[in-house]
Amino acid sequence: MKDYYQILGVTRDASAEEIKKAYRELAHKYHPDKGGDEKKFKEIAEAYQVLGNKEKRTQYDRFGRVFEGGQGFGQGFGGFDFGSFSQGFGKEGFDKEGFSFDIDIEDLLDDFFGLGKRGKRKDIHQGRDIEVEMEIDLKDTLESLKKKITISKKMVCQRCHGSGAEPGSSIKECFTCRGQGEVQQMKKTFLGTITRYVICPECKGEGKIPEKTCNVCQGEGRIEGKEQIEVDIPAGVDSGQTIKFPGKGEAGRRGRKAGDLYVRIFVRPHHLFKRKGDDLYFSLPISLSQAALGDEIEVPTLEGKKILMKIPSGIESGKIFRISKEGIPHFSGWGRGNLYIKLEIRIPKKLTKKQKELLEKLKREGL
């Protein structure tokens, strides 16, 4: 039995947020569209499907360890040692004496988790979500911008327009499931007969079948392709933020709902300004004479304009000035952050003969 906690790399007392974070990082790392391991990606998704659901996680913590070397279940059924019981069956479902009990342990576990119950199912034909990364400059966050990206994905078949049927042919109701998309399956276990509803193998859950399948997409209603998409990046976006674009992911099978596109933003560091929230910080070097006598100097801004700032005489190194509304626009509201200027008195490493004479004279004057 797989250890879902080990797969996600979290402890058994991990919080829901920690599990979610671990899943996102691993899914991003092993995503097949980014050259990752598809088998590993599916394993990670399977683990999160259970641990990311409160009820399923509780059931897994209670029953899931029965298969870990035949131990861990203990008193799961009022003292019945399921671990010892499960060890009595071979791979083919026979006990040690050769009698068939027709038990599929994995199917039984699915039923404990509720995966075999009839009810609201996730639409397996819905288009898959896509996540991409985008790098922008710090200056780009000052205003909304449009970016074009090209992504490889499953797109609506232009021949059948997503129906999966050859043009001119009709789509009929599936004879096997009578349009339900699922069929009933009954299985006898030592706990009794368990009824499950599984996807119809004939129509693959559609409930309908094309009279003649499209010869381009072979009935899928979608084909592999590349699409250039223009996305709007709001002003004030920060590194690590993910922007959702509904319906821009992969096309669904036979006209089903398309997936969503998620664009994860990374802001490149700036050579002058450092961002903290929506505020900008900048270190401004000044000379000894400017610090002692005061001055008016030009301060650069992220937009490229210059602001005249007055430095009072006798200023100390490390003094911070604030220039209002010259920071980053607020992502979810009006206004902007501030620009903070930190003064740093520059001590010259080399002095001319005249400079030394002047400093010696100031020293004798007690300065």
CSV table of N, CA, C and O in Angstrom, one decimal, residues 2 14 41 65-66 104 110 121 130 142 153 185 189 196 204 215 241 283 297 305 339-340 366:
chain,number,residue,atom,x,y,z
A,2,LYS,N,0.6,2.2,-0.8
A,2,LYS,CA,1.3,3.4,-0.9
A,2,LYS,C,1.2,4.3,0.3
A,2,LYS,O,0.1,4.4,0.9
A,14,ALA,N,0.7,16.8,9.6
A,14,ALA,CA,0.8,18.0,8.8
A,14,ALA,C,-0.6,18.6,8.7
A,14,ALA,O,-1.7,18.0,8.6
A,41,PHE,N,3.8,12.2,-11.3
A,41,PHE,CA,2.7,13.2,-11.2
A,41,PHE,C,1.4,12.6,-10.8
A,41,PHE,O,0.7,13.1,-10.0
A,65,ARG,N,-3.5,1.9,6.6
A,65,ARG,CA,-2.3,1.3,6.9
A,65,ARG,C,-2.4,-0.2,7.0
A,65,ARG,O,-1.4,-0.9,7.3
A,66,VAL,N,-3.6,-0.8,6.7
A,66,VAL,CA,-3.7,-2.2,6.7
A,66,VAL,C,-2.8,-2.9,5.8
A,66,VAL,O,-2.3,-4.1,6.0
A,104,ASP,N,-11.3,-8.1,-4.1
A,104,ASP,CA,-10.3,-7.2,-4.6
A,104,ASP,C,-10.0,-6.1,-3.5
A,104,ASP,O,-10.8,-5.2,-3.3
A,110,ASP,N,-11.3,1.4,-2.2
A,110,ASP,CA,-12.0,2.5,-2.9
A,110,ASP,C,-13.4,2.8,-2.3
A,110,ASP,O,-13.8,3.9,-2.2
A,121,ARG,N,-19.9,13.4,-9.4
A,121,ARG,CA,-18.5,13.0,-9.9
A,121,ARG,C,-17.9,14.2,-10.5
A,121,ARG,O,-18.5,15.1,-11.1
A,130,ILE,N,-4.0,24.3,-16.9
A,130,ILE,CA,-2.6,24.5,-17.3
A,130,ILE,C,-2.0,25.6,-16.5
A,130,ILE,O,-2.6,26.6,-16.2
A,142,LEU,N,4.1,48.7,-12.5
A,142,LEU,CA,3.5,50.1,-12.3
A,142,LEU,C,2.2,50.2,-13.0
A,142,LEU,O,1.4,51.1,-12.6
A,153,LYS,N,-1.4,22.6,-26.0
A,153,LYS,CA,-2.5,22.1,-25.3
A,153,LYS,C,-3.4,21.4,-26.3
A,153,LYS,O,-3.3,21.4,-27.5
A,185,GLN,N,-22.3,-1.8,-11.0
A,185,GLN,CA,-21.4,-3.0,-10.9
A,185,GLN,C,-21.6,-3.5,-9.5
A,185,GLN,O,-21.5,-2.7,-8.5
A,189,THR,N,-18.3,-9.2,-1.3
A,189,THR,CA,-17.1,-9.2,-0.4
A,189,THR,C,-17.5,-9.8,0.9
A,189,THR,O,-18.7,-10.2,1.2
A,196,ARG,N,-21.5,-0.6,-6.9
A,196,ARG,CA,-20.7,0.6,-7.4
A,196,ARG,C,-21.2,1.0,-8.7
A,196,ARG,O,-21.8,0.3,-9.5
A,204,LYS,N,-17.6,5.9,-22.5
A,204,LYS,CA,-16.6,6.5,-21.6
A,204,LYS,C,-17.2,7.7,-20.8
A,204,LYS,O,-16.5,8.7,-20.6
A,215,ASN,N,-12.8,11.8,-38.4
A,215,ASN,CA,-11.6,11.2,-38.8
A,215,ASN,C,-10.4,12.0,-38.5
A,215,ASN,O,-9.2,11.5,-38.8
A,241,GLN,N,2.6,35.5,-7.1
A,241,GLN,CA,1.2,35.5,-7.3
A,241,GLN,C,0.8,34.7,-8.6
A,241,GLN,O,1.5,34.7,-9.6
A,283,SER,N,18.9,53.2,-1.6
A,283,SER,CA,20.0,53.8,-0.8
A,283,SER,C,20.7,54.9,-1.6
A,283,SER,O,21.1,54.6,-2.8
A,297,ILE,N,19.3,67.6,-4.1
A,297,ILE,CA,19.8,66.6,-5.0
A,297,ILE,C,18.6,65.9,-5.7
A,297,ILE,O,17.4,65.9,-5.2
A,305,LYS,N,11.6,59.2,-13.9
A,305,LYS,CA,11.6,60.6,-13.7
A,305,LYS,C,12.5,60.9,-12.4
A,305,LYS,O,12.9,60.1,-11.7
A,339,LEU,N,7.9,55.6,-1.6
A,339,LEU,CA,9.4,55.4,-1.9
A,339,LEU,C,10.2,55.9,-0.7
A,339,LEU,O,10.0,57.1,-0.2
A,340,TYR,N,11.0,55.1,-0.1
A,340,TYR,CA,11.8,55.4,1.0
A,340,TYR,C,13.3,55.6,0.6
A,340,TYR,O,13.9,54.7,0.0
A,366,GLY,N,38.0,71.8,15.3
A,366,GLY,CA,37.2,71.0,16.1
A,366,GLY,C,36.0,70.3,15.4
A,366,GLY,O,35.1,69.9,16.1
